[in-house]
Amino acid sequence: MQDAITKFTQSALADFRRKNFFATAKKGENFELKADLNSEYKEFRKDAVKRVIANMTVGKDVSSLFADVVKNMQTDDIELKKLVYLYLINYAKSQPELVILAVNTFVKDTDDPNPLIRALAIRTMGCLRVEEIINYLCEPLKKCLKDDNPYVRKTAAICVAKLYDLNPQLTVDNGFVSTLQEMISDSNPVVVANVIAALSEINDSSSERNIFTINRNILTKLLAALNESTEWGQICILTTLADYVPVDEKEAENIVERVIPRLQHANASVVLSAVKVFMVYINQKYITSDETIQHIIKKMTPPLVTLVSDHSEIQYVALRNINLILQMRNDILTEEIRVFFCKYNDPPYVKLEKLEVMIQLCNEKNIDQVLSEFKEYCNEVDVDFVRRSVRAIGRCAIKLDVAAERCVNVLLELISTHVNYVLQEAIVVMKDIFRKYPRSYEGVIVELCKNLESLDEPEAKASLIWIIGEYAEKIENANELLEFFMDNFKEESTMVQLQLITATVKLFLKKPSQAQNSVQNILQTATQSCDNPDIRDRAYIYWRLLSTNPQTAKSVVLAEKPPIESRTKIVSDSLLDELIANIGTLASVYYKPASLFGGRTGDIKIFSTPAEDANADIEGVPGTTIGGDENLLDLDFDDTSAPPSATPPVSAAPKSNSGSNDLLDLLNEDIPPMGSMGLSQPVTPSTNVQNDLMSILNSSNSSNNNNNNSNGGGGLMGLMSPSNSGLGNFSGIQLQPQKTVMLPASDGKGMEISAVFLKRQNKFFMDLTFTNKTTQPMSEIAIQFNKNTYGLVPMAPIGINVLPPNTSKDFSLPLGTNGPVQQMNPPTLLQIAVKNNVGVYYFQHVLPTSLFENQVSTPSTMSSFSMMMNNSNNNNNNNNNNSNNGNSNDNGLGGLLI
């Protein structure tokens, strides 16, 4: 019996557990909120609405409770009503049909005896931004514009601007704009300020631009309301006054006198708005009296100084605007330069802006103070700030001729400290000083060259190489100094390589006996071993100049360079006018047109930055794996769902060079020979783009032959002779095709890709240009090829970490032929996928068949030179024997200079 009872109990418990295993007493948070929203107790409903708003704030979806929340609108509790209105504003766009349920409550609330509820109702109706509710908004808005309470009227004025943004025609037809124009005469200054703000907004968005006009009567009311308005209202009125064109100078002076007291306001934005009025009136010549302008400048100085002593964020905004003001009027704050000296606890961004202001303010009277400060800054621990301080010294030297020597002495003291980054920055600065003051301060060169081995930054190396090349005739061991860099020529950056080629050619033209072998080796290395087209083209041009006419080469390479100017201009003059009219806004802080921030602007021209050097050294990565992830883009072109390109772009195959056109043919067929052509004479580019620059080395004109034969010298003139073999024969070289747009920005969500496929030294490359046409940076860029006929695969990841907005970066992608093979139709079709942080994009391209044709191999360097040297000497000997000329031949490069 006992066993039966135990068995029954266990069976019942098991059934109970099975029955409740999937059951739960909890219905979910929204279910509990729904129950509380419909509770009969007011406290429960209010607490439930608060929890709904809290969930909405953190991003949870509570739109399913829309109807339950709306039920709580009809209440006398203002706090609860505000919470419900906040919920409605957030979910009105996702539930437009349910918003109609709240219309009756809104209309009823606009008749409520409490002005706070009336204003709250009309403000919420204006913020809903739903077409379905616009028609219901008109009648309540008319009543609120005529309301007895100024708080309701000023709220309704802003609501008119919001309604105009949704439906301009309806706003005009119902007379709301006319009502606003009448409300400028309102007795309450807060209402006047809101009306001005609403009319300005409407006028800016209107195509007619005549909705808001100011006459003398309106101007008087604006000036009267200025003193009694809130801070926000004062800013609106001051902005309107800055846009106003005074009738005459007397009226402009009257406005200035009424605005001057605003400079004493505690709010920084009000102060900057007042400064904006003064600067616009001075800039637009509304005020021309020197006495009045000096009076305004005197009044502006103390408030600006006060802003620089405020919190660091306000300091930064003030300093950015002061920089603009100083570019327009450099006679402001000249006696207050000590205010801009950096403090030890200033944030880095404030210190850098103070440096810029000090450079603007430095003059003959205060230069010693400024240099002393800059020298102190060079002992700071912030490396970037120290570098900028060293550069600031150089900019002062370029700006003030009388202070240049003092600046150079300070730089020499900094160089003697042997701090690596200070030394390298000082060398860069000295290069600029030499360009500004040529043939001056040459005694510094010795100190610079002593630190040759300490340089490891490309810009510092390039600067010192430029100095050595520019003053090669005064440096006894210039050739040895340049050879120090030539040992690692292939590993150096593009900037250093280009500068080294130029400096070596300068040295050769100045000291041919010392640099004969150096120029030969560096031109040979640059033309044969460098993949960068800029380096090769420069080397070929120099080679051609030296081989054709050394005197012309001298006049080109050693020509006098124009001195550089002081770089105190921050923006262009046209942009400066717009930024002055937007002082105190984001436009004046970022130095960008106001249209980029939703403001108004005209067609503005902006200064370019030196684009970042996007070239990167690439090491081959075997296989098809990119970035360590197999099949990174999950490419499947065989799937029918993949978007095919209707007409894939086809790059034209490069045509072989005819070998009969020289450098002059590339420019103009009718221009005279190089020796008789003036350097300043303009030339018209020819449309014959198929002529490669390197075809100049294959020219067969008679003048060059005659020059080679008559000079009797080997060297470069013999080397470049068309009759010679080896390097002198470039008939197999073809013009590199131009890049084509393979992925338009419209298809790449703002990323545009231009590319061209090339073959260099029997290796395949894809030269790419990535352009970001969005306002957000792009990253995580990767590329992958589908199976193709030739097994082409990328051999390295894309070496671009971040692509900033509105910029372009180049990258040369090495390609291998060891990838998976699949027969394509046509055979040269290549399907490509590119990925970034936004998405994945597909496109295809038909490669030129000439890319896969065998090309003539180039002889080795030494054998080519030997063969050309022998050919040149043999030709010269034959010519000399035939002409019975007794002059002896000079081997090498020495015969270039006479």
PDB file of C-alpha atoms in Angstrom, residues 303-456:
ATOM      1  CA  PRO A 303      36.325  91.519 -24.439  1.00  0.00           C
ATOM      2  CA  LEU A 304      38.508  89.406 -26.728  1.00  0.00           C
ATOM      3  CA  VAL A 305      41.243  89.325 -24.106  1.00  0.00           C
ATOM      4  CA  THR A 306      38.661  88.236 -21.532  1.00  0.00           C
ATOM      5  CA  LEU A 307      37.534  85.363 -23.755  1.00  0.00           C
ATOM      6  CA  VAL A 308      41.114  84.107 -23.985  1.00  0.00           C
ATOM      7  CA  SER A 309      41.150  83.869 -20.180  1.00  0.00           C
ATOM      8  CA  ASP A 310      37.954  81.799 -20.003  1.00  0.00           C
ATOM      9  CA  HIS A 311      37.532  78.015 -19.968  1.00  0.00           C
ATOM     10  CA  SER A 312      39.722  76.117 -22.432  1.00  0.00           C
ATOM     11  CA  GLU A 313      36.836  75.276 -24.784  1.00  0.00           C
ATOM     12  CA  ILE A 314      35.776  78.918 -25.009  1.00  0.00           C
ATOM     13  CA  GLN A 315      39.435  79.893 -25.395  1.00  0.00           C
ATOM     14  CA  TYR A 316      39.734  77.626 -28.416  1.00  0.00           C
ATOM     15  CA  VAL A 317      36.636  79.088 -30.118  1.00  0.00           C
ATOM     16  CA  ALA A 318      37.808  82.630 -29.340  1.00  0.00           C
ATOM     17  CA  LEU A 319      41.331  81.946 -30.660  1.00  0.00           C
ATOM     18  CA  ARG A 320      40.016  80.487 -33.912  1.00  0.00           C
ATOM     19  CA  ASN A 321      37.871  83.576 -34.461  1.00  0.00           C
ATOM     20  CA  ILE A 322      40.704  85.928 -33.429  1.00  0.00           C
ATOM     21  CA  ASN A 323      42.877  84.343 -36.113  1.00  0.00           C
ATOM     22  CA  LEU A 324      40.272  85.272 -38.720  1.00  0.00           C
ATOM     23  CA  ILE A 325      39.931  88.802 -37.354  1.00  0.00           C
ATOM     24  CA  LEU A 326      43.715  89.278 -37.425  1.00  0.00           C
ATOM     25  CA  GLN A 327      43.899  88.154 -41.053  1.00  0.00           C
ATOM     26  CA  MET A 328      41.489  90.977 -41.894  1.00  0.00           C
ATOM     27  CA  ARG A 329      42.737  93.586 -39.415  1.00  0.00           C
ATOM     28  CA  ASN A 330      46.260  93.020 -38.110  1.00  0.00           C
ATOM     29  CA  ASP A 331      46.130  96.211 -36.011  1.00  0.00           C
ATOM     30  CA  ILE A 332      43.916  94.574 -33.388  1.00  0.00           C
ATOM     31  CA  LEU A 333      45.451  93.206 -30.168  1.00  0.00           C
ATOM     32  CA  THR A 334      48.972  94.294 -31.141  1.00  0.00           C
ATOM     33  CA  GLU A 335      49.644  95.494 -27.589  1.00  0.00           C
ATOM     34  CA  GLU A 336      48.192  92.386 -25.958  1.00  0.00           C
ATOM     35  CA  ILE A 337      50.537  89.689 -27.233  1.00  0.00           C
ATOM     36  CA  ARG A 338      51.477  88.570 -23.716  1.00  0.00           C
ATOM     37  CA  VAL A 339      47.922  87.386 -23.213  1.00  0.00           C
ATOM     38  CA  PHE A 340      48.535  84.708 -25.841  1.00  0.00           C
ATOM     39  CA  PHE A 341      51.656  83.247 -24.235  1.00  0.00           C
ATOM     40  CA  CYS A 342      51.077  79.574 -23.491  1.00  0.00           C
ATOM     41  CA  LYS A 343      50.559  78.415 -19.914  1.00  0.00           C
ATOM     42  CA  TYR A 344      51.839  75.138 -18.579  1.00  0.00           C
ATOM     43  CA  ASN A 345      48.319  73.786 -18.009  1.00  0.00           C
ATOM     44  CA  ASP A 346      46.834  74.837 -21.357  1.00  0.00           C
ATOM     45  CA  PRO A 347      45.433  71.933 -23.406  1.00  0.00           C
ATOM     46  CA  PRO A 348      47.435  71.116 -26.567  1.00  0.00           C
ATOM     47  CA  TYR A 349      44.746  72.426 -28.913  1.00  0.00           C
ATOM     48  CA  VAL A 350      44.780  75.803 -27.144  1.00  0.00           C
ATOM     49  CA  LYS A 351      48.598  75.989 -27.244  1.00  0.00           C
ATOM     50  CA  LEU A 352      48.692  75.377 -30.995  1.00  0.00           C
ATOM     51  CA  GLU A 353      46.110  78.103 -31.631  1.00  0.00           C
ATOM     52  CA  LYS A 354      48.037  80.530 -29.445  1.00  0.00           C
ATOM     53  CA  LEU A 355      51.130  79.848 -31.555  1.00  0.00           C
ATOM     54  CA  GLU A 356      49.211  80.869 -34.670  1.00  0.00           C
ATOM     55  CA  VAL A 357      47.980  84.072 -33.032  1.00  0.00           C
ATOM     56  CA  MET A 358      51.485  84.981 -31.857  1.00  0.00           C
ATOM     57  CA  ILE A 359      52.841  84.545 -35.380  1.00  0.00           C
ATOM     58  CA  GLN A 360      50.098  86.865 -36.650  1.00  0.00           C
ATOM     59  CA  LEU A 361      50.857  89.482 -33.984  1.00  0.00           C
ATOM     60  CA  CYS A 362      54.665  89.426 -34.057  1.00  0.00           C
ATOM     61  CA  ASN A 363      56.319  92.601 -35.326  1.00  0.00           C
ATOM     62  CA  GLU A 364      59.595  94.464 -35.001  1.00  0.00           C
ATOM     63  CA  LYS A 365      58.749  95.681 -31.497  1.00  0.00           C
ATOM     64  CA  ASN A 366      57.833  92.384 -29.881  1.00  0.00           C
ATOM     65  CA  ILE A 367      59.879  89.867 -31.880  1.00  0.00           C
ATOM     66  CA  ASP A 368      62.416  89.419 -29.060  1.00  0.00           C
ATOM     67  CA  GLN A 369      59.651  88.540 -26.621  1.00  0.00           C
ATOM     68  CA  VAL A 370      58.101  86.119 -29.080  1.00  0.00           C
ATOM     69  CA  LEU A 371      61.400  84.367 -29.894  1.00  0.00           C
ATOM     70  CA  SER A 372      62.154  83.994 -26.208  1.00  0.00           C
ATOM     71  CA  GLU A 373      58.785  82.321 -25.698  1.00  0.00           C
ATOM     72  CA  PHE A 374      59.197  80.016 -28.688  1.00  0.00           C
ATOM     73  CA  LYS A 375      62.631  78.990 -27.455  1.00  0.00           C
ATOM     74  CA  GLU A 376      61.135  78.059 -24.080  1.00  0.00           C
ATOM     75  CA  TYR A 377      58.420  76.028 -25.775  1.00  0.00           C
ATOM     76  CA  CYS A 378      61.100  73.935 -27.495  1.00  0.00           C
ATOM     77  CA  ASN A 379      61.959  72.451 -24.087  1.00  0.00           C
ATOM     78  CA  GLU A 380      58.444  71.073 -23.578  1.00  0.00           C
ATOM     79  CA  VAL A 381      57.699  67.352 -23.432  1.00  0.00           C
ATOM     80  CA  ASP A 382      54.948  67.488 -26.058  1.00  0.00           C
ATOM     81  CA  VAL A 383      56.823  66.568 -29.254  1.00  0.00           C
ATOM     82  CA  ASP A 384      54.186  67.903 -31.624  1.00  0.00           C
ATOM     83  CA  PHE A 385      54.051  71.226 -29.791  1.00  0.00           C
ATOM     84  CA  VAL A 386      57.855  71.478 -29.877  1.00  0.00           C
ATOM     85  CA  ARG A 387      57.894  70.850 -33.633  1.00  0.00           C
ATOM     86  CA  ARG A 388      55.264  73.516 -34.195  1.00  0.00           C
ATOM     87  CA  SER A 389      57.253  75.923 -32.039  1.00  0.00           C
ATOM     88  CA  VAL A 390      60.389  75.383 -34.140  1.00  0.00           C
ATOM     89  CA  ARG A 391      58.389  75.970 -37.297  1.00  0.00           C
ATOM     90  CA  ALA A 392      56.913  79.102 -35.741  1.00  0.00           C
ATOM     91  CA  ILE A 393      60.436  80.507 -35.380  1.00  0.00           C
ATOM     92  CA  GLY A 394      61.026  79.909 -39.084  1.00  0.00           C
ATOM     93  CA  ARG A 395      57.728  81.551 -40.011  1.00  0.00           C
ATOM     94  CA  CYS A 396      58.676  84.617 -37.997  1.00  0.00           C
ATOM     95  CA  ALA A 397      61.989  84.768 -39.884  1.00  0.00           C
ATOM     96  CA  ILE A 398      60.169  84.637 -43.214  1.00  0.00           C
ATOM     97  CA  LYS A 399      57.592  87.218 -42.105  1.00  0.00           C
ATOM     98  CA  LEU A 400      60.041  89.794 -40.691  1.00  0.00           C
ATOM     99  CA  ASP A 401      63.191  90.477 -42.717  1.00  0.00           C
ATOM    100  CA  VAL A 402      64.774  92.512 -39.917  1.00  0.00           C
ATOM    101  CA  ALA A 403      64.383  89.628 -37.447  1.00  0.00           C
ATOM    102  CA  ALA A 404      65.638  86.842 -39.712  1.00  0.00           C
ATOM    103  CA  GLU A 405      69.166  86.835 -38.284  1.00  0.00           C
ATOM    104  CA  ARG A 406      67.882  86.637 -34.719  1.00  0.00           C
ATOM    105  CA  CYS A 407      65.623  83.733 -35.679  1.00  0.00           C
ATOM    106  CA  VAL A 408      68.550  81.898 -37.298  1.00  0.00           C
ATOM    107  CA  ASN A 409      70.642  82.335 -34.146  1.00  0.00           C
ATOM    108  CA  VAL A 410      67.842  80.817 -32.061  1.00  0.00           C
ATOM    109  CA  LEU A 411      67.637  77.883 -34.469  1.00  0.00           C
ATOM    110  CA  LEU A 412      71.406  77.337 -34.175  1.00  0.00           C
ATOM    111  CA  GLU A 413      71.068  77.193 -30.401  1.00  0.00           C
ATOM    112  CA  LEU A 414      68.333  74.584 -30.778  1.00  0.00           C
ATOM    113  CA  ILE A 415      70.469  72.536 -33.187  1.00  0.00           C
ATOM    114  CA  SER A 416      73.309  72.526 -30.655  1.00  0.00           C
ATOM    115  CA  THR A 417      71.048  70.738 -28.149  1.00  0.00           C
ATOM    116  CA  HIS A 418      71.201  67.630 -30.396  1.00  0.00           C
ATOM    117  CA  VAL A 419      67.600  66.688 -29.574  1.00  0.00           C
ATOM    118  CA  ASN A 420      66.702  64.558 -32.557  1.00  0.00           C
ATOM    119  CA  TYR A 421      63.210  65.851 -33.392  1.00  0.00           C
ATOM    120  CA  VAL A 422      64.224  69.468 -32.697  1.00  0.00           C
ATOM    121  CA  LEU A 423      67.264  69.082 -34.947  1.00  0.00           C
ATOM    122  CA  GLN A 424      65.281  67.617 -37.833  1.00  0.00           C
ATOM    123  CA  GLU A 425      62.558  70.247 -37.591  1.00  0.00           C
ATOM    124  CA  ALA A 426      65.212  72.988 -37.514  1.00  0.00           C
ATOM    125  CA  ILE A 427      66.749  71.658 -40.746  1.00  0.00           C
ATOM    126  CA  VAL A 428      63.340  71.791 -42.452  1.00  0.00           C
ATOM    127  CA  VAL A 429      62.896  75.366 -41.240  1.00  0.00           C
ATOM    128  CA  MET A 430      66.372  76.383 -42.427  1.00  0.00           C
ATOM    129  CA  LYS A 431      65.524  75.154 -45.914  1.00  0.00           C
ATOM    130  CA  ASP A 432      62.598  77.612 -46.007  1.00  0.00           C
ATOM    131  CA  ILE A 433      64.811  80.420 -44.695  1.00  0.00           C
ATOM    132  CA  PHE A 434      67.376  79.728 -47.455  1.00  0.00           C
ATOM    133  CA  ARG A 435      64.592  79.954 -50.007  1.00  0.00           C
ATOM    134  CA  LYS A 436      63.426  83.272 -48.568  1.00  0.00           C
ATOM    135  CA  TYR A 437      66.942  84.715 -48.237  1.00  0.00           C
ATOM    136  CA  PRO A 438      69.145  83.046 -50.880  1.00  0.00           C
ATOM    137  CA  ARG A 439      72.932  83.400 -50.455  1.00  0.00           C
ATOM    138  CA  SER A 440      72.464  84.444 -46.843  1.00  0.00           C
ATOM    139  CA  TYR A 441      73.343  82.646 -43.613  1.00  0.00           C
ATOM    140  CA  GLU A 442      75.553  80.183 -45.523  1.00  0.00           C
ATOM    141  CA  GLY A 443      77.735  79.651 -42.456  1.00  0.00           C
ATOM    142  CA  VAL A 444      74.914  77.592 -40.940  1.00  0.00           C
ATOM    143  CA  ILE A 445      75.340  74.875 -43.570  1.00  0.00           C
ATOM    144  CA  VAL A 446      78.413  73.452 -41.825  1.00  0.00           C
ATOM    145  CA  GLU A 447      76.457  72.925 -38.613  1.00  0.00           C
ATOM    146  CA  LEU A 448      73.613  71.297 -40.501  1.00  0.00           C
ATOM    147  CA  CYS A 449      75.877  68.853 -42.349  1.00  0.00           C
ATOM    148  CA  LYS A 450      77.515  67.745 -39.094  1.00  0.00           C
ATOM    149  CA  ASN A 451      74.235  66.123 -38.096  1.00  0.00           C
ATOM    150  CA  LEU A 452      73.824  64.177 -41.321  1.00  0.00           C
ATOM    151  CA  GLU A 453      73.767  60.752 -39.697  1.00  0.00           C
ATOM    152  CA  SER A 454      71.126  61.752 -37.133  1.00  0.00           C
ATOM    153  CA  LEU A 455      68.381  62.249 -39.726  1.00  0.00           C
ATOM    154  CA  ASP A 456      65.701  59.601 -40.024  1.00  0.00           C
TER     155      ASP A 456
END
